[in-house]
mmCIF file of C-alpha atoms in Angstrom:
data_model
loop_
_atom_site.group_PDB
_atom_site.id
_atom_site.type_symbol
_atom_site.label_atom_id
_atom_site.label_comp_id
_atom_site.label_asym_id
_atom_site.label_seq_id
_atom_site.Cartn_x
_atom_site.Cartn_y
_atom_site.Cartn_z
ATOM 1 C CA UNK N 146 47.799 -16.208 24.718
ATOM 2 C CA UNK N 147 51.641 -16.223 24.907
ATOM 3 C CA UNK N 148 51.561 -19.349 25.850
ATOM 4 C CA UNK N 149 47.610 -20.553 27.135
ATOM 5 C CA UNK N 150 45.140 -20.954 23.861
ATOM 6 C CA UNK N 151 41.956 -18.763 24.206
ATOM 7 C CA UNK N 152 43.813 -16.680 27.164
ATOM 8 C CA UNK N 153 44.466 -12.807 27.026
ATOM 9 C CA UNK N 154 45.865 -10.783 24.282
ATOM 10 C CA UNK N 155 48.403 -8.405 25.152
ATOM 11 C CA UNK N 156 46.013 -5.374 23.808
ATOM 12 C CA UNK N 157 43.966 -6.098 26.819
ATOM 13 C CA UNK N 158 46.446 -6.531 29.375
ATOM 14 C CA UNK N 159 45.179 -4.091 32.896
ATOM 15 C CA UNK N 160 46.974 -0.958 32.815
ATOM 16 C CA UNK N 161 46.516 -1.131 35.692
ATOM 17 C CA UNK N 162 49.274 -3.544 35.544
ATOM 18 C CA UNK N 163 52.034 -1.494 33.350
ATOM 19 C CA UNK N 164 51.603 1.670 36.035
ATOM 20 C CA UNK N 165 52.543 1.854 39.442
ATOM 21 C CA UNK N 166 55.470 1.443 41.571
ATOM 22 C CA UNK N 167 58.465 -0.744 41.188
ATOM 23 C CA UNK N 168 61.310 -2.646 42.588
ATOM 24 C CA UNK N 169 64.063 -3.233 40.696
ATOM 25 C CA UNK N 170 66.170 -6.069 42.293
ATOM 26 C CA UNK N 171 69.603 -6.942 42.009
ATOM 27 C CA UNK N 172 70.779 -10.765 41.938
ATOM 28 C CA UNK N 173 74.412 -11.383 41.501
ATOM 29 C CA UNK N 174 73.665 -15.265 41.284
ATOM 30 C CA UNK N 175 75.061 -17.498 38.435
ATOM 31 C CA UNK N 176 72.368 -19.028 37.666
ATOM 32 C CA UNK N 177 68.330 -19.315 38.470
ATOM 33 C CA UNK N 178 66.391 -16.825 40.741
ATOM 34 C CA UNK N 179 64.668 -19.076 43.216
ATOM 35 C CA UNK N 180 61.851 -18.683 45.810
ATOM 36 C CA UNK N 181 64.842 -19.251 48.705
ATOM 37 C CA UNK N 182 66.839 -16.323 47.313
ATOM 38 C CA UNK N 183 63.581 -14.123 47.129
ATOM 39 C CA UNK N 184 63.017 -15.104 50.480
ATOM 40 C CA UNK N 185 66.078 -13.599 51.941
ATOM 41 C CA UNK N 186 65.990 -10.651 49.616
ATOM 42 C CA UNK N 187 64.349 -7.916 51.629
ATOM 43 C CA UNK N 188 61.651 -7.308 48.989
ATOM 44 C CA UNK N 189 58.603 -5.373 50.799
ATOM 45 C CA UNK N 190 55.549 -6.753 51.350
ATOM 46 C CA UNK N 191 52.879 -5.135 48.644
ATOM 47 C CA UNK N 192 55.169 -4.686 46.208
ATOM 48 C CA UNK N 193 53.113 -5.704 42.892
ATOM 49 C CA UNK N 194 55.920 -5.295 40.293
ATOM 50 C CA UNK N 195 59.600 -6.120 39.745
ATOM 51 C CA UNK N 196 62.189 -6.274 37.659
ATOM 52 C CA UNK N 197 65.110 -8.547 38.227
ATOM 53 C CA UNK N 198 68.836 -6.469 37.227
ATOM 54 C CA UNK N 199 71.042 -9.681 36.636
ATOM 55 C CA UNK N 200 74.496 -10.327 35.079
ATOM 56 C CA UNK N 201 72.354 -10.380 31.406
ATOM 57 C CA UNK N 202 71.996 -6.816 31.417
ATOM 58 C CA UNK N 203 75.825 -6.710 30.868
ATOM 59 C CA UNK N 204 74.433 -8.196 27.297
ATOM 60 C CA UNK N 205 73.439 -5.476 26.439
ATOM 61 C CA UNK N 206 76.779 -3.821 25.742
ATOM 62 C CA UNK N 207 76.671 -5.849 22.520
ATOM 63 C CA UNK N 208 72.862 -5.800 21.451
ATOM 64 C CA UNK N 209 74.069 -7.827 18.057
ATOM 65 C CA UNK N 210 74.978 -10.606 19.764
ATOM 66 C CA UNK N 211 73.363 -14.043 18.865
ATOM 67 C CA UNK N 212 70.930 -15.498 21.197
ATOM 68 C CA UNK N 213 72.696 -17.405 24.293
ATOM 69 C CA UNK N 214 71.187 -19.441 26.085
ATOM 70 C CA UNK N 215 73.455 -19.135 29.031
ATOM 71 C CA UNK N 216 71.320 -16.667 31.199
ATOM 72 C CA UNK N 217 69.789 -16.222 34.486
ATOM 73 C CA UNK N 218 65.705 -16.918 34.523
ATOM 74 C CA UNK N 219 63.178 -17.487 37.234
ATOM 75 C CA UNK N 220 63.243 -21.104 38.347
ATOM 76 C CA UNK N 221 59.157 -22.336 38.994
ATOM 77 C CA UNK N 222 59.664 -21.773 42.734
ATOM 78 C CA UNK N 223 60.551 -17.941 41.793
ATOM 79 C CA UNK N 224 57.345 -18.706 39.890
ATOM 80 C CA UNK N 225 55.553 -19.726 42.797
ATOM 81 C CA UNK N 226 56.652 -17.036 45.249
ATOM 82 C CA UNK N 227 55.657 -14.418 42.772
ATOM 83 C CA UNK N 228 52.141 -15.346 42.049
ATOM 84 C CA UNK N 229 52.053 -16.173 45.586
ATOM 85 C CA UNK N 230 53.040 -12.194 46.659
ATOM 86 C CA UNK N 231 50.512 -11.119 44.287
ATOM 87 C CA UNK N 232 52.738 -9.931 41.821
ATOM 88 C CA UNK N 233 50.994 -7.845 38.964
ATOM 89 C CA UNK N 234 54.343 -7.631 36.468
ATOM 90 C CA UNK N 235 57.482 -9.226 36.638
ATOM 91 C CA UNK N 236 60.321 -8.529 34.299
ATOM 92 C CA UNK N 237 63.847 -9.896 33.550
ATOM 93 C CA UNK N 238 66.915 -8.374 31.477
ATOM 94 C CA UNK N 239 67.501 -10.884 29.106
ATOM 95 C CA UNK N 240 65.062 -12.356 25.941
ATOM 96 C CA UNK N 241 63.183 -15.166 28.187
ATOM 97 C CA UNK N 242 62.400 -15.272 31.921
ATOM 98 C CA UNK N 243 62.105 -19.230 31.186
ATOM 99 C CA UNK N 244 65.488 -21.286 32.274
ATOM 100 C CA UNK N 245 67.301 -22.655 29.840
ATOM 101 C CA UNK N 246 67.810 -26.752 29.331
ATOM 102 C CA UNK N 247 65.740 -29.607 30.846
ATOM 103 C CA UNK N 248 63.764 -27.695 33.677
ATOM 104 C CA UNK N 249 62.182 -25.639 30.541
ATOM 105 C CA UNK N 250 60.423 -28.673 29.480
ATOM 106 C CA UNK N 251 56.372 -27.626 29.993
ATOM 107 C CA UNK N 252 57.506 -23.809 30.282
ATOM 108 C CA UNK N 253 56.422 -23.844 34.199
ATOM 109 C CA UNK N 254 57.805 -20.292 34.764
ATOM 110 C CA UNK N 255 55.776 -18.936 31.722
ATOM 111 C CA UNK N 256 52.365 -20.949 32.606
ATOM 112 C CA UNK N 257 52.635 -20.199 36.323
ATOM 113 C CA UNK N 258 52.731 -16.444 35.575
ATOM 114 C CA UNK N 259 50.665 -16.120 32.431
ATOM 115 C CA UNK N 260 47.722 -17.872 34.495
ATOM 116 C CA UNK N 261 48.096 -15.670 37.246
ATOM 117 C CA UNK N 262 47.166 -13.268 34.841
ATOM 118 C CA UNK N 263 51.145 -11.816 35.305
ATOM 119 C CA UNK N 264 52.409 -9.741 33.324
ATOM 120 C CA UNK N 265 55.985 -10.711 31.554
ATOM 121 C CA UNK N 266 58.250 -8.343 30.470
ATOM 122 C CA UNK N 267 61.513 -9.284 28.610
ATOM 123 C CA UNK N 268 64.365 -7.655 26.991
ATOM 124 C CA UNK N 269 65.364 -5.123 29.609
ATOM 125 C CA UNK N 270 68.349 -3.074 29.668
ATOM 126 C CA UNK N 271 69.277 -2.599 33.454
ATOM 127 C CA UNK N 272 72.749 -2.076 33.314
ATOM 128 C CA UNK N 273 72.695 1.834 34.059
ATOM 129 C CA UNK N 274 69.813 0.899 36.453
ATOM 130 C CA UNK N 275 70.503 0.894 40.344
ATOM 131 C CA UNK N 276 68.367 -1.279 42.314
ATOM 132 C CA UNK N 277 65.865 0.682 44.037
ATOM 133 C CA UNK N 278 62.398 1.911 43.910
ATOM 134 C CA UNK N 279 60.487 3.532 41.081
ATOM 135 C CA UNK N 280 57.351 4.245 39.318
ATOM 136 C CA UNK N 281 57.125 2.282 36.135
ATOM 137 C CA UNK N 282 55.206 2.868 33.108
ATOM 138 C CA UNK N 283 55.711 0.145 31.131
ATOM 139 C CA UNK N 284 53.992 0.968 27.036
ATOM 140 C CA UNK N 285 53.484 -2.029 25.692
ATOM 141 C CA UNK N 286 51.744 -1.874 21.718
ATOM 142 C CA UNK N 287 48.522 -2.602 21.669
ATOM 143 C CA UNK N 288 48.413 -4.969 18.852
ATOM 144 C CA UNK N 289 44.395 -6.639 18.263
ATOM 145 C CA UNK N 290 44.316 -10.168 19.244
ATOM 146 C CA UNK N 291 48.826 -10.154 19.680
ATOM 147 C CA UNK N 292 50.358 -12.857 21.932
ATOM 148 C CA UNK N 293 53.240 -10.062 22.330
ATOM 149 C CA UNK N 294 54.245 -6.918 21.423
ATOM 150 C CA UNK N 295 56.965 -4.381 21.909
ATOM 151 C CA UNK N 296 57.005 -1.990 25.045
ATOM 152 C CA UNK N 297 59.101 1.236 25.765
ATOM 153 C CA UNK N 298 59.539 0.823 29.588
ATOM 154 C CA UNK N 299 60.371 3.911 31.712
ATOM 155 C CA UNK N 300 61.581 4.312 35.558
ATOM 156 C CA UNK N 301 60.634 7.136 37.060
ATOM 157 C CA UNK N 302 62.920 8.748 40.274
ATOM 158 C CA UNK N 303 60.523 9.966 42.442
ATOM 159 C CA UNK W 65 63.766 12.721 10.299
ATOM 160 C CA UNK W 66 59.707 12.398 9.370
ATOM 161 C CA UNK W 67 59.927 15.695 7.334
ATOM 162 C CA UNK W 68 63.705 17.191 7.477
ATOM 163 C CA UNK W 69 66.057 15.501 5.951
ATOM 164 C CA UNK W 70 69.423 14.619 8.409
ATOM 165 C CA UNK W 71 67.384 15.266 11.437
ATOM 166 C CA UNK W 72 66.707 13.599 14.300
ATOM 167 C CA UNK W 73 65.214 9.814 14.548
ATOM 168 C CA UNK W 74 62.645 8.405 16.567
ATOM 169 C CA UNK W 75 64.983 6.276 18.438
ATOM 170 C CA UNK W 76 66.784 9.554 19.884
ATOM 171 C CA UNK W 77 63.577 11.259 20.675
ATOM 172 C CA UNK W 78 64.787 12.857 24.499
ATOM 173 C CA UNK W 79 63.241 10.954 27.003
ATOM 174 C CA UNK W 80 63.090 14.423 29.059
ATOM 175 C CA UNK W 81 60.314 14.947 26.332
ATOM 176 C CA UNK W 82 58.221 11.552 26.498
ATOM 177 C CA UNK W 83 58.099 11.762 30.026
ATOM 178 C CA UNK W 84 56.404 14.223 32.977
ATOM 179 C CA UNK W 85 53.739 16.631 33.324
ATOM 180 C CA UNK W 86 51.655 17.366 30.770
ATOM 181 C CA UNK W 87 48.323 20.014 29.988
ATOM 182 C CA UNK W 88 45.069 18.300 28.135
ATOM 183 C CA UNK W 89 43.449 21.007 26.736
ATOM 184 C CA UNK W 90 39.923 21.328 24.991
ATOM 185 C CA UNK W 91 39.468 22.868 21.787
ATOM 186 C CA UNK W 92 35.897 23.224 20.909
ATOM 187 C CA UNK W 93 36.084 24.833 17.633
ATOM 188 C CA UNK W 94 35.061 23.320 14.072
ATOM 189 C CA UNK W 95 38.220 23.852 12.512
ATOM 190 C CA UNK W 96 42.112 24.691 13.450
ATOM 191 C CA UNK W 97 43.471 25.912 16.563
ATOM 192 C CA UNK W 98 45.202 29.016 15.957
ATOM 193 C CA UNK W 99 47.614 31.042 18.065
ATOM 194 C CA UNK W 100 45.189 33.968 18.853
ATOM 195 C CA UNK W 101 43.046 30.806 20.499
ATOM 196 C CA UNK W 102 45.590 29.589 22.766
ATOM 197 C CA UNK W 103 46.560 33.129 23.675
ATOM 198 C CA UNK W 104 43.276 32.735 25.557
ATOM 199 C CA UNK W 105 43.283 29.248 26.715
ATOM 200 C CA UNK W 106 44.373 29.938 30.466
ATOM 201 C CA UNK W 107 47.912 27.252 29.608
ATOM 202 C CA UNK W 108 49.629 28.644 32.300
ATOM 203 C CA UNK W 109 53.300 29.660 31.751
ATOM 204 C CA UNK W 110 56.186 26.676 31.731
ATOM 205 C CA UNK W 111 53.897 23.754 30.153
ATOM 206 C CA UNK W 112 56.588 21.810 28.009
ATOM 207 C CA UNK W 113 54.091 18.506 27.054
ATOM 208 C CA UNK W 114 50.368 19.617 25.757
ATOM 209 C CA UNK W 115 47.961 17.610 24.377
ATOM 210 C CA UNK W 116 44.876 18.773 22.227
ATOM 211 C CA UNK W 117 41.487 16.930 23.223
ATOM 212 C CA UNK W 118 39.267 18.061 19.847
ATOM 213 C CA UNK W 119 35.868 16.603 17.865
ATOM 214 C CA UNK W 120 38.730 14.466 16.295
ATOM 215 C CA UNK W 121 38.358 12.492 19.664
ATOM 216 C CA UNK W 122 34.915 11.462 19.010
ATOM 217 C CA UNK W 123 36.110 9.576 15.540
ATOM 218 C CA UNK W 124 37.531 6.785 17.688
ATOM 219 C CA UNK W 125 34.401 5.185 18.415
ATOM 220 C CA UNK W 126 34.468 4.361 14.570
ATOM 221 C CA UNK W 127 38.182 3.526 14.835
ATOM 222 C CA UNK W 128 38.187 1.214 11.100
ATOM 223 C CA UNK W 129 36.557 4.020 9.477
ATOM 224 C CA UNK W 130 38.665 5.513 6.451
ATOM 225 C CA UNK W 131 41.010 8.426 6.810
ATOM 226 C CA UNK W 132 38.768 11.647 7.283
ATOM 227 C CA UNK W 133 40.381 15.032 6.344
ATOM 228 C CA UNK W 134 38.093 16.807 8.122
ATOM 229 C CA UNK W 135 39.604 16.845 11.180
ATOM 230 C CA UNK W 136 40.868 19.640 13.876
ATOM 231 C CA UNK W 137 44.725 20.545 13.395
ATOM 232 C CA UNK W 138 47.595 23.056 14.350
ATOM 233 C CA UNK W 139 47.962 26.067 12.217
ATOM 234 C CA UNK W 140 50.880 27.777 11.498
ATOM 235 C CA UNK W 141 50.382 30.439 14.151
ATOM 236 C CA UNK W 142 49.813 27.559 16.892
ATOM 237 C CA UNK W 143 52.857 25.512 15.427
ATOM 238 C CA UNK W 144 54.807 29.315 15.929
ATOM 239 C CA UNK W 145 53.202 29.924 19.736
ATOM 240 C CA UNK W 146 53.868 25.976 20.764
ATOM 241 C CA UNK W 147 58.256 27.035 20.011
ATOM 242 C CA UNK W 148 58.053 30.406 21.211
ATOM 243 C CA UNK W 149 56.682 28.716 24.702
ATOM 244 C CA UNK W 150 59.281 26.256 24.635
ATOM 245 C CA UNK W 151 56.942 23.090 24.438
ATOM 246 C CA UNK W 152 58.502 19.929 24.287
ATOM 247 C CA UNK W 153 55.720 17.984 23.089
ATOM 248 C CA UNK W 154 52.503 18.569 21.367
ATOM 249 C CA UNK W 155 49.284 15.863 20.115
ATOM 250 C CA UNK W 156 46.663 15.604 18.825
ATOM 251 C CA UNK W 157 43.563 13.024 18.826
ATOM 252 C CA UNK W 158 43.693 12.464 15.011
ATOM 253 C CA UNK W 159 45.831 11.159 12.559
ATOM 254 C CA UNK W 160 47.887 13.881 11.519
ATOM 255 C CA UNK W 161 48.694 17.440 13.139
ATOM 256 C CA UNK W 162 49.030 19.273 10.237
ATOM 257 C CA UNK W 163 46.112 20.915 8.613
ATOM 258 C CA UNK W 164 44.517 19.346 5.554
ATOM 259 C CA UNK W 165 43.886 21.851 2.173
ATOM 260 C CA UNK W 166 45.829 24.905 0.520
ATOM 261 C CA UNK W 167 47.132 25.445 4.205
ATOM 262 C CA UNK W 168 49.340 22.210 3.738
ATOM 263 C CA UNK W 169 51.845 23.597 0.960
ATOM 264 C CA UNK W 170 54.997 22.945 2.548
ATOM 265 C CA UNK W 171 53.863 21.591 6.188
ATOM 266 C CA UNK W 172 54.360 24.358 7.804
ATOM 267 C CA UNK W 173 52.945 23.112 11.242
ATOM 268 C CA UNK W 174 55.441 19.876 11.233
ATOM 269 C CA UNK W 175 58.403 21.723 10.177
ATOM 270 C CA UNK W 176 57.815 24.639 12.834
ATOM 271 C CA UNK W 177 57.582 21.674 15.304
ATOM 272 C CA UNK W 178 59.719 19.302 14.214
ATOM 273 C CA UNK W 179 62.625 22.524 13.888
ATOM 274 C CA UNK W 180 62.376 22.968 17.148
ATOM 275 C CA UNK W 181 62.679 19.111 18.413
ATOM 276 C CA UNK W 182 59.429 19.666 19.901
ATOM 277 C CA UNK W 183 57.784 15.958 18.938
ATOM 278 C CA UNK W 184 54.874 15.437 17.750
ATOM 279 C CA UNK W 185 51.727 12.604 18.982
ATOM 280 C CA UNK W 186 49.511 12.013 16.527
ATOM 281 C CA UNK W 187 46.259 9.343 16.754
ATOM 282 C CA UNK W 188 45.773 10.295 20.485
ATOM 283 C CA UNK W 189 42.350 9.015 22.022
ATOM 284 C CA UNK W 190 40.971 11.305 24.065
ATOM 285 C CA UNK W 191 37.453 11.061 23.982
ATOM 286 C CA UNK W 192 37.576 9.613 27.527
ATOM 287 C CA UNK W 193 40.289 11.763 29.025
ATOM 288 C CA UNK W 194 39.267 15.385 31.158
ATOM 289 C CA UNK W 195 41.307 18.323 30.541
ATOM 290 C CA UNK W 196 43.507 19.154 33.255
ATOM 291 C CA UNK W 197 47.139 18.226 34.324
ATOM 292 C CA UNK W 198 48.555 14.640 34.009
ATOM 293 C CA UNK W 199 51.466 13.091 34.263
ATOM 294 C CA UNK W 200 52.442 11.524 30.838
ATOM 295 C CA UNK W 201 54.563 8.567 29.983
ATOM 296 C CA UNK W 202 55.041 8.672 26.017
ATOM 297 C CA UNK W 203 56.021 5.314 25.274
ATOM 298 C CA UNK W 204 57.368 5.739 21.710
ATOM 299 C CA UNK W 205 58.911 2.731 20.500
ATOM 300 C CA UNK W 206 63.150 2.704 19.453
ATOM 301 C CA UNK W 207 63.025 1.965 15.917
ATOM 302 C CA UNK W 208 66.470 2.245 15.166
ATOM 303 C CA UNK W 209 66.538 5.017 12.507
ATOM 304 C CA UNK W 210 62.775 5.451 12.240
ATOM 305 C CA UNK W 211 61.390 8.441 10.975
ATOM 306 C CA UNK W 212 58.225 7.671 13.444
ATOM 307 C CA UNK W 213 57.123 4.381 15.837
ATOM 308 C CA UNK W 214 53.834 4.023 17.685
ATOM 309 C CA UNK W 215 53.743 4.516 20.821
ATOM 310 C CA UNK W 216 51.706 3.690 23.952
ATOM 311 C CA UNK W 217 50.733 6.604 25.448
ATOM 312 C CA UNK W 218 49.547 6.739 29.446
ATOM 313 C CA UNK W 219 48.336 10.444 31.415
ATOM 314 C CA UNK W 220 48.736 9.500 34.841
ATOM 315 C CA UNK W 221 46.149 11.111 37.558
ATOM 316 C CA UNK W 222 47.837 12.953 40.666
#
């Protein structure tokens, strides 16, 4: 319902979804994740949820800071490849996973996931995080009928 | 901070806490668990994360009905047994762990708890869950100086 009328509410989003293993991926680009850098980025086959560890999470050094809009996102063909893979949650360590400036226009990174019944998790802190695998257990609030809703997100070592 | 003044806030709770194995335990009786009933509750020795599965769990099915104080707590005695074992968390599938009546003067049961930075779950569902060991992921939200959050709460199967 984020951002497709009469869709899902995040109280009823599959736990099945916010458990299980997890890839946390490193991309030292500038700008965009793209389905050519995924490509060549030695991600396993089966893996159902990632988190992208990107120059935003040095952000988070300075939490106050105002918005900026100068981050890295997935592009639509980073879209693509992950609804493609299956993906079952994708998350990014800044405030949007949605690219900044004219490519934004129709918010094809947010539709293509959202209707893949993806979920989208913003606002991580990856900084102390080293790329690797893990189990996540990602608590999102239940709020009734919410398009959103705040989530405590742990990485287990194994 | 929820009942000692200068104390800790929910945005520090330990994450060594929130997270990792964890006892559900049944409690069959019509009113509080006591000490001298966990004394004889097989919890084998070195559980730090317990969570008690009571009649309380059955008032979910009616969660919009009004606050009941009728429900199954921690008394004093369990509060005192849950430190001297060296828990790390304790809940409870009702809206408060403390018991309701004459027995409240003072809070004995939070303060006893909340003394020993043991943290407390309260509103736990558990009419669905079977006793035994989980894994738990106690995804308490970081209000930043919060004297409690809610929290999205998974026990993960083995």
């Amino acid at each position: 319902m984020h951002f497709i009328e009469g869709a899902g509410t995040v109280d009823q989003l599959p736990v099945d979804a916010l458990v299980g293993p997890c890839r946390v991926v490193e991309f030292d680009g500038p700008r965009h994740i793209s389905a050519a850098w995924l490509e060549q980025a030695d991600i396993p086959e089966g893996t159902e949820r990632i988190l992208f560890k990107t120059r935003n999470s040095e952000r988070w050094r300075e939490p106050v800071k105002p918005f900026d809009r100068d981050f890295v996102a997935l592009d639509r063909t980073a879209a693509r490849w992950c609804v493609d893979r299956g993906m079952k949650l994708v998350g990014i360590d800044y405030l949007s996973i949605e690219p900044q400036g004219p490519e934004k226009e129709g918010y094809p990174t947010h539709k293509m996931l959202l209707g893949a019944k993806i979920v989208i998790v913003e606002g991580l802190d990856l900084k102390d995080v080293r790329p690797g695998e893990y189990d996540l257990a990602c608590g999102a609030i239940k709020f009734e009928g919410g398009d959103g809703a705040p989530a405590r997100v742990f990485l287990i070592e194994r």
